């Protein structure tokens, strides 16, 4: 077992439990908990495989990871609420490990198939954040990674480094892994956000008609 398989194990556990906790927050039954946990752990990889031409059935060869995810979901389902609170305090760190490991894994998949740099970046991003997006959509939430946090940016940079062959050996990949985790945690700590523009204020400021003005004057 190489170091990236260890990181992928940690990421699988973190993502599976993340999906399970979101399902429980939304009052889903045990089937919903299992579904959200599994799609969070594997959804991004499945979408990546479709886009870069890897057979989707490759998923079924990952029996060890599937069993690990199911075991993690089962643990999440039976954990006392107080323990879940402790987990959530460290969840961001393990989530950062999962993001980094999966983004690098996705980028390497595409690079090994000699895809262009654009495909390498897309593969890295989808593997790193795809499961979280599917999780939030199934839970009826706006995808967190596209709204509130600098999250996908680190997966994009990981894919860029791999696509440009800046990180193409074990040492450089380990450095890249550490850098993604480090900057992800920095963005959480300092609450970095990407620029955004909202139209809600404009939509809510409807013009005051004469009849409304008369009513207000009364």
PDB file of C-alpha atoms in Angstrom:
ATOM      1  CA  UNK A   1       0.000   0.000   0.000  1.00  0.00           C
ATOM      2  CA  UNK A   2       1.501   3.338  -1.080  1.00  0.00           C
ATOM      3  CA  UNK A   3       1.065   6.645   0.647  1.00  0.00           C
ATOM      4  CA  UNK A   4      -1.638   7.864  -1.729  1.00  0.00           C
ATOM      5  CA  UNK A   5      -3.766   4.808  -1.044  1.00  0.00           C
ATOM      6  CA  UNK A   6      -3.541   5.701   2.648  1.00  0.00           C
ATOM      7  CA  UNK A   7      -4.649   9.257   1.863  1.00  0.00           C
ATOM      8  CA  UNK A   8      -7.492   7.892  -0.274  1.00  0.00           C
ATOM      9  CA  UNK A   9      -8.606   5.699   2.624  1.00  0.00           C
ATOM     10  CA  UNK A  10      -8.731   8.742   4.904  1.00  0.00           C
ATOM     11  CA  UNK A  11     -10.592  10.713   2.235  1.00  0.00           C
ATOM     12  CA  UNK A  12     -13.102   7.916   1.668  1.00  0.00           C
ATOM     13  CA  UNK A  13     -13.852   7.734   5.389  1.00  0.00           C
ATOM     14  CA  UNK A  14     -14.168  11.519   5.691  1.00  0.00           C
ATOM     15  CA  UNK A  15     -16.408  11.908   2.634  1.00  0.00           C
ATOM     16  CA  UNK A  16     -18.615   8.923   3.475  1.00  0.00           C
ATOM     17  CA  UNK A  17     -19.193  10.149   7.024  1.00  0.00           C
ATOM     18  CA  UNK A  18     -19.766  13.696   5.767  1.00  0.00           C
ATOM     19  CA  UNK A  19     -22.562  12.476   3.504  1.00  0.00           C
ATOM     20  CA  UNK A  20     -24.052  10.408   6.313  1.00  0.00           C
ATOM     21  CA  UNK A  21     -24.081  13.372   8.707  1.00  0.00           C
ATOM     22  CA  UNK A  22     -25.746  15.626   6.127  1.00  0.00           C
ATOM     23  CA  UNK A  23     -28.429  12.979   5.567  1.00  0.00           C
ATOM     24  CA  UNK A  24     -29.084  12.751   9.309  1.00  0.00           C
ATOM     25  CA  UNK A  25     -29.263  16.542   9.580  1.00  0.00           C
ATOM     26  CA  UNK A  26     -32.007  16.414   6.926  1.00  0.00           C
ATOM     27  CA  UNK A  27     -33.860  13.639   8.835  1.00  0.00           C
ATOM     28  CA  UNK A  28     -33.315  10.992   6.145  1.00  0.00           C
ATOM     29  CA  UNK A  29     -33.899   7.348   7.015  1.00  0.00           C
ATOM     30  CA  UNK A  30     -31.107   4.781   7.048  1.00  0.00           C
ATOM     31  CA  UNK A  31     -31.376   4.182   3.293  1.00  0.00           C
ATOM     32  CA  UNK A  32     -30.964   7.903   2.646  1.00  0.00           C
ATOM     33  CA  UNK A  33     -27.966   7.963   4.984  1.00  0.00           C
ATOM     34  CA  UNK A  34     -26.313   5.138   3.043  1.00  0.00           C
ATOM     35  CA  UNK A  35     -27.071   6.712  -0.351  1.00  0.00           C
ATOM     36  CA  UNK A  36     -25.723  10.147   0.574  1.00  0.00           C
ATOM     37  CA  UNK A  37     -22.659   8.632   2.214  1.00  0.00           C
ATOM     38  CA  UNK A  38     -21.834   6.517  -0.825  1.00  0.00           C
ATOM     39  CA  UNK A  39     -22.401   9.228  -3.445  1.00  0.00           C
ATOM     40  CA  UNK A  40     -20.251  11.645  -1.453  1.00  0.00           C
ATOM     41  CA  UNK A  41     -17.396   9.144  -1.351  1.00  0.00           C
ATOM     42  CA  UNK A  42     -17.642   7.872  -4.949  1.00  0.00           C
ATOM     43  CA  UNK A  43     -19.837  10.258  -6.953  1.00  0.00           C
ATOM     44  CA  UNK A  44     -16.996  12.489  -8.091  1.00  0.00           C
ATOM     45  CA  UNK A  45     -14.907   9.542  -9.259  1.00  0.00           C
ATOM     46  CA  UNK A  46     -17.803   8.096 -11.261  1.00  0.00           C
ATOM     47  CA  UNK A  47     -18.436  11.397 -13.073  1.00  0.00           C
ATOM     48  CA  UNK A  48     -14.697  11.718 -13.750  1.00  0.00           C
ATOM     49  CA  UNK A  49     -14.558   8.231 -15.241  1.00  0.00           C
ATOM     50  CA  UNK A  50     -17.426   9.026 -17.600  1.00  0.00           C
ATOM     51  CA  UNK A  51     -15.747  12.211 -18.855  1.00  0.00           C
ATOM     52  CA  UNK A  52     -12.230  10.852 -19.363  1.00  0.00           C
ATOM     53  CA  UNK A  53     -13.254   7.505 -20.820  1.00  0.00           C
ATOM     54  CA  UNK A  54     -12.594   5.144 -17.906  1.00  0.00           C
ATOM     55  CA  UNK A  55     -15.218   2.353 -17.707  1.00  0.00           C
ATOM     56  CA  UNK A  56     -17.748   3.155 -14.981  1.00  0.00           C
ATOM     57  CA  UNK A  57     -17.610  -0.501 -13.938  1.00  0.00           C
ATOM     58  CA  UNK A  58     -14.113   0.212 -12.585  1.00  0.00           C
ATOM     59  CA  UNK A  59     -15.938   1.282  -9.432  1.00  0.00           C
ATOM     60  CA  UNK A  60     -16.833  -2.328  -8.650  1.00  0.00           C
ATOM     61  CA  UNK A  61     -13.165  -3.286  -8.563  1.00  0.00           C
ATOM     62  CA  UNK A  62     -12.755  -1.023  -5.528  1.00  0.00           C
ATOM     63  CA  UNK A  63     -14.390  -3.483  -3.197  1.00  0.00           C
ATOM     64  CA  UNK A  64     -12.163  -2.599  -0.261  1.00  0.00           C
ATOM     65  CA  UNK A  65     -13.030   1.092  -0.493  1.00  0.00           C
ATOM     66  CA  UNK A  66     -16.741   0.336  -0.878  1.00  0.00           C
ATOM     67  CA  UNK A  67     -16.738  -1.812   2.250  1.00  0.00           C
ATOM     68  CA  UNK A  68     -14.739   0.855   4.073  1.00  0.00           C
ATOM     69  CA  UNK A  69     -17.294   3.503   3.101  1.00  0.00           C
ATOM     70  CA  UNK A  70     -20.209   1.322   4.216  1.00  0.00           C
ATOM     71  CA  UNK A  71     -18.482   0.617   7.519  1.00  0.00           C
ATOM     72  CA  UNK A  72     -17.836   4.356   8.022  1.00  0.00           C
ATOM     73  CA  UNK A  73     -21.494   5.157   7.292  1.00  0.00           C
ATOM     74  CA  UNK A  74     -22.620   2.512   9.790  1.00  0.00           C
ATOM     75  CA  UNK A  75     -20.334   4.002  12.449  1.00  0.00           C
ATOM     76  CA  UNK A  76     -21.665   7.500  11.700  1.00  0.00           C
ATOM     77  CA  UNK A  77     -25.253   6.259  12.043  1.00  0.00           C
ATOM     78  CA  UNK A  78     -24.749   4.769  15.525  1.00  0.00           C
ATOM     79  CA  UNK A  79     -22.411   7.399  16.977  1.00  0.00           C
ATOM     80  CA  UNK A  80     -23.822   9.352  19.943  1.00  0.00           C
ATOM     81  CA  UNK A  81     -24.605  12.991  19.189  1.00  0.00           C
ATOM     82  CA  UNK A  82     -21.850  14.158  21.531  1.00  0.00           C
ATOM     83  CA  UNK A  83     -19.254  12.171  19.565  1.00  0.00           C
ATOM     84  CA  UNK A  84     -20.561  13.561  16.289  1.00  0.00           C
ATOM     85  CA  UNK A  85     -19.957  17.033  17.706  1.00  0.00           C
ATOM     86  CA  UNK A  86     -16.321  16.135  18.393  1.00  0.00           C
ATOM     87  CA  UNK A  87     -15.962  14.697  14.868  1.00  0.00           C
ATOM     88  CA  UNK A  88     -17.290  17.878  13.301  1.00  0.00           C
ATOM     89  CA  UNK A  89     -14.538  19.886  15.023  1.00  0.00           C
ATOM     90  CA  UNK A  90     -11.915  17.923  13.049  1.00  0.00           C
ATOM     91  CA  UNK A  91     -14.063  17.245   9.977  1.00  0.00           C
ATOM     92  CA  UNK A  92     -12.544  20.101   7.967  1.00  0.00           C
ATOM     93  CA  UNK A  93      -9.040  18.693   8.361  1.00  0.00           C
ATOM     94  CA  UNK A  94      -9.979  15.212   7.184  1.00  0.00           C
ATOM     95  CA  UNK A  95     -12.099  16.728   4.431  1.00  0.00           C
ATOM     96  CA  UNK A  96      -9.029  18.679   3.280  1.00  0.00           C
ATOM     97  CA  UNK A  97      -7.058  15.423   3.166  1.00  0.00           C
ATOM     98  CA  UNK A  98      -9.819  13.823   1.103  1.00  0.00           C
ATOM     99  CA  UNK A  99     -10.020  16.790  -1.259  1.00  0.00           C
ATOM    100  CA  UNK A 100      -6.266  16.750  -1.824  1.00  0.00           C
ATOM    101  CA  UNK A 101      -5.958  12.975  -2.232  1.00  0.00           C
ATOM    102  CA  UNK A 102      -8.931  12.684  -4.589  1.00  0.00           C
ATOM    103  CA  UNK A 103      -7.972  15.733  -6.671  1.00  0.00           C
ATOM    104  CA  UNK A 104      -4.458  14.370  -7.182  1.00  0.00           C
ATOM    105  CA  UNK A 105      -5.838  10.912  -7.900  1.00  0.00           C
ATOM    106  CA  UNK A 106      -8.217  12.315 -10.527  1.00  0.00           C
ATOM    107  CA  UNK A 107      -5.516  14.421 -12.145  1.00  0.00           C
ATOM    108  CA  UNK A 108      -3.156  11.449 -12.339  1.00  0.00           C
ATOM    109  CA  UNK A 109      -5.872   9.289 -13.920  1.00  0.00           C
ATOM    110  CA  UNK A 110      -6.317  11.804 -16.741  1.00  0.00           C
ATOM    111  CA  UNK A 111      -2.586  12.481 -17.140  1.00  0.00           C
ATOM    112  CA  UNK A 112      -1.802   8.767 -17.442  1.00  0.00           C
ATOM    113  CA  UNK A 113      -4.326   8.567 -20.276  1.00  0.00           C
ATOM    114  CA  UNK A 114      -2.480  11.405 -22.080  1.00  0.00           C
ATOM    115  CA  UNK A 115      -5.450  13.762 -21.920  1.00  0.00           C
ATOM    116  CA  UNK A 116      -4.854  17.519 -22.441  1.00  0.00           C
ATOM    117  CA  UNK A 117      -4.297  19.775 -19.470  1.00  0.00           C
ATOM    118  CA  UNK A 118      -7.926  20.955 -19.534  1.00  0.00           C
ATOM    119  CA  UNK A 119      -9.108  17.374 -19.030  1.00  0.00           C
ATOM    120  CA  UNK A 120      -6.566  16.844 -16.239  1.00  0.00           C
ATOM    121  CA  UNK A 121      -7.887  19.899 -14.384  1.00  0.00           C
ATOM    122  CA  UNK A 122     -11.523  18.860 -14.873  1.00  0.00           C
ATOM    123  CA  UNK A 123     -10.737  15.333 -13.668  1.00  0.00           C
ATOM    124  CA  UNK A 124      -9.007  16.704 -10.564  1.00  0.00           C
ATOM    125  CA  UNK A 125     -11.889  19.045  -9.762  1.00  0.00           C
ATOM    126  CA  UNK A 126     -14.660  16.522 -10.313  1.00  0.00           C
ATOM    127  CA  UNK A 127     -12.923  13.853  -8.271  1.00  0.00           C
ATOM    128  CA  UNK A 128     -12.278  16.293  -5.443  1.00  0.00           C
ATOM    129  CA  UNK A 129     -15.620  18.093  -5.242  1.00  0.00           C
ATOM    130  CA  UNK A 130     -18.106  16.118  -7.358  1.00  0.00           C
ATOM    131  CA  UNK A 131     -19.299  13.921  -4.512  1.00  0.00           C
ATOM    132  CA  UNK A 132     -19.944  16.920  -2.275  1.00  0.00           C
ATOM    133  CA  UNK A 133     -21.982  18.649  -4.982  1.00  0.00           C
ATOM    134  CA  UNK A 134     -24.147  15.558  -5.527  1.00  0.00           C
ATOM    135  CA  UNK A 135     -24.572  15.208  -1.754  1.00  0.00           C
ATOM    136  CA  UNK A 136     -25.803  18.773  -1.352  1.00  0.00           C
ATOM    137  CA  UNK A 137     -28.174  18.511  -4.315  1.00  0.00           C
ATOM    138  CA  UNK A 138     -29.718  15.290  -2.982  1.00  0.00           C
ATOM    139  CA  UNK A 139     -30.068  16.949   0.413  1.00  0.00           C
ATOM    140  CA  UNK A 140     -31.882  19.917  -1.148  1.00  0.00           C
ATOM    141  CA  UNK A 141     -29.066  22.356  -0.388  1.00  0.00           C
ATOM    142  CA  UNK A 142     -27.130  24.822  -2.486  1.00  0.00           C
ATOM    143  CA  UNK A 143     -23.726  23.218  -3.151  1.00  0.00           C
ATOM    144  CA  UNK A 144     -21.468  24.601  -0.442  1.00  0.00           C
ATOM    145  CA  UNK A 145     -18.309  24.258  -2.524  1.00  0.00           C
ATOM    146  CA  UNK A 146     -19.682  26.625  -5.181  1.00  0.00           C
ATOM    147  CA  UNK A 147     -21.052  29.257  -2.844  1.00  0.00           C
ATOM    148  CA  UNK A 148     -19.363  29.885   0.481  1.00  0.00           C
ATOM    149  CA  UNK A 149     -15.771  28.688   0.438  1.00  0.00           C
ATOM    150  CA  UNK A 150     -12.596  28.594  -1.613  1.00  0.00           C
ATOM    151  CA  UNK A 151     -12.717  24.847  -2.164  1.00  0.00           C
ATOM    152  CA  UNK A 152     -12.645  23.941  -5.829  1.00  0.00           C
ATOM    153  CA  UNK A 153      -9.763  26.376  -6.427  1.00  0.00           C
ATOM    154  CA  UNK A 154      -7.315  24.066  -4.642  1.00  0.00           C
ATOM    155  CA  UNK A 155      -8.436  21.117  -6.763  1.00  0.00           C
ATOM    156  CA  UNK A 156      -7.964  23.260  -9.893  1.00  0.00           C
ATOM    157  CA  UNK A 157      -4.413  24.143  -8.826  1.00  0.00           C
ATOM    158  CA  UNK A 158      -3.643  20.477  -8.104  1.00  0.00           C
ATOM    159  CA  UNK A 159      -4.817  19.518 -11.584  1.00  0.00           C
ATOM    160  CA  UNK A 160      -2.811  22.375 -13.103  1.00  0.00           C
ATOM    161  CA  UNK A 161       0.396  21.250 -11.387  1.00  0.00           C
ATOM    162  CA  UNK A 162      -0.114  17.698 -12.628  1.00  0.00           C
ATOM    163  CA  UNK A 163      -1.146  18.759 -16.128  1.00  0.00           C
ATOM    164  CA  UNK A 164       1.952  20.956 -16.492  1.00  0.00           C
ATOM    165  CA  UNK A 165       4.135  18.057 -15.221  1.00  0.00           C
ATOM    166  CA  UNK A 166       5.377  20.216 -12.367  1.00  0.00           C
ATOM    167  CA  UNK A 167       4.281  17.452 -10.015  1.00  0.00           C
ATOM    168  CA  UNK A 168       5.046  14.142 -11.681  1.00  0.00           C
ATOM    169  CA  UNK A 169       7.037  12.088  -9.166  1.00  0.00           C
ATOM    170  CA  UNK A 170       6.389  10.831  -5.655  1.00  0.00           C
ATOM    171  CA  UNK A 171       8.235  13.637  -3.857  1.00  0.00           C
ATOM    172  CA  UNK A 172       6.633  16.463  -5.834  1.00  0.00           C
ATOM    173  CA  UNK A 173       3.205  14.848  -5.514  1.00  0.00           C
ATOM    174  CA  UNK A 174       3.622  14.602  -1.750  1.00  0.00           C
ATOM    175  CA  UNK A 175       4.588  18.279  -1.642  1.00  0.00           C
ATOM    176  CA  UNK A 176       1.523  19.089  -3.751  1.00  0.00           C
ATOM    177  CA  UNK A 177      -0.645  17.014  -1.429  1.00  0.00           C
ATOM    178  CA  UNK A 178       0.642  18.870   1.628  1.00  0.00           C
ATOM    179  CA  UNK A 179       0.232  22.247  -0.078  1.00  0.00           C
ATOM    180  CA  UNK A 180      -3.430  21.602  -0.978  1.00  0.00           C
ATOM    181  CA  UNK A 181      -4.210  20.508   2.590  1.00  0.00           C
ATOM    182  CA  UNK A 182      -2.343  23.503   4.025  1.00  0.00           C
ATOM    183  CA  UNK A 183      -4.024  26.126   1.844  1.00  0.00           C
ATOM    184  CA  UNK A 184      -7.425  24.500   2.269  1.00  0.00           C
ATOM    185  CA  UNK A 185      -7.076  24.796   6.041  1.00  0.00           C
ATOM    186  CA  UNK A 186      -5.830  28.390   5.699  1.00  0.00           C
ATOM    187  CA  UNK A 187      -8.908  29.267   3.668  1.00  0.00           C
ATOM    188  CA  UNK A 188     -11.103  27.736   6.374  1.00  0.00           C
ATOM    189  CA  UNK A 189      -9.297  29.522   9.206  1.00  0.00           C
ATOM    190  CA  UNK A 190      -9.263  32.949   7.563  1.00  0.00           C
ATOM    191  CA  UNK A 191     -12.618  32.460   5.811  1.00  0.00           C
ATOM    192  CA  UNK A 192     -11.318  33.277   2.359  1.00  0.00           C
ATOM    193  CA  UNK A 193     -14.034  33.788  -0.215  1.00  0.00           C
ATOM    194  CA  UNK A 194     -14.081  34.279  -3.961  1.00  0.00           C
ATOM    195  CA  UNK A 195     -15.633  37.501  -5.287  1.00  0.00           C
ATOM    196  CA  UNK A 196     -19.334  37.238  -5.952  1.00  0.00           C
ATOM    197  CA  UNK A 197     -22.181  39.438  -7.096  1.00  0.00           C
ATOM    198  CA  UNK A 198     -25.756  39.111  -5.938  1.00  0.00           C
ATOM    199  CA  UNK A 199     -28.913  40.415  -7.594  1.00  0.00           C
ATOM    200  CA  UNK A 200     -31.189  39.811  -4.608  1.00  0.00           C
ATOM    201  CA  UNK A 201     -31.055  43.436  -3.463  1.00  0.00           C
ATOM    202  CA  UNK A 202     -31.937  44.700  -6.926  1.00  0.00           C
ATOM    203  CA  UNK A 203     -34.841  42.265  -7.228  1.00  0.00           C
ATOM    204  CA  UNK A 204     -36.189  43.131  -3.789  1.00  0.00           C
ATOM    205  CA  UNK A 205     -36.122  46.875  -4.427  1.00  0.00           C
ATOM    206  CA  UNK A 206     -39.339  47.045  -6.442  1.00  0.00           C
ATOM    207  CA  UNK A 207     -40.389  50.531  -7.550  1.00  0.00           C
ATOM    208  CA  UNK A 208     -42.962  52.258  -5.342  1.00  0.00           C
ATOM    209  CA  UNK A 209     -46.137  52.934  -7.313  1.00  0.00           C
ATOM    210  CA  UNK A 210     -48.348  55.976  -6.594  1.00  0.00           C
ATOM    211  CA  UNK A 211     -51.011  53.777  -4.956  1.00  0.00           C
ATOM    212  CA  UNK A 212     -48.394  52.197  -2.682  1.00  0.00           C
ATOM    213  CA  UNK A 213     -47.039  55.652  -1.844  1.00  0.00           C
ATOM    214  CA  UNK A 214     -50.527  56.823  -0.814  1.00  0.00           C
ATOM    215  CA  UNK A 215     -50.900  53.763   1.397  1.00  0.00           C
ATOM    216  CA  UNK A 216     -47.529  54.440   3.020  1.00  0.00           C
ATOM    217  CA  UNK A 217     -48.484  58.085   3.626  1.00  0.00           C
ATOM    218  CA  UNK A 218     -51.611  56.995   5.481  1.00  0.00           C
TER     219      UNK A 218
END
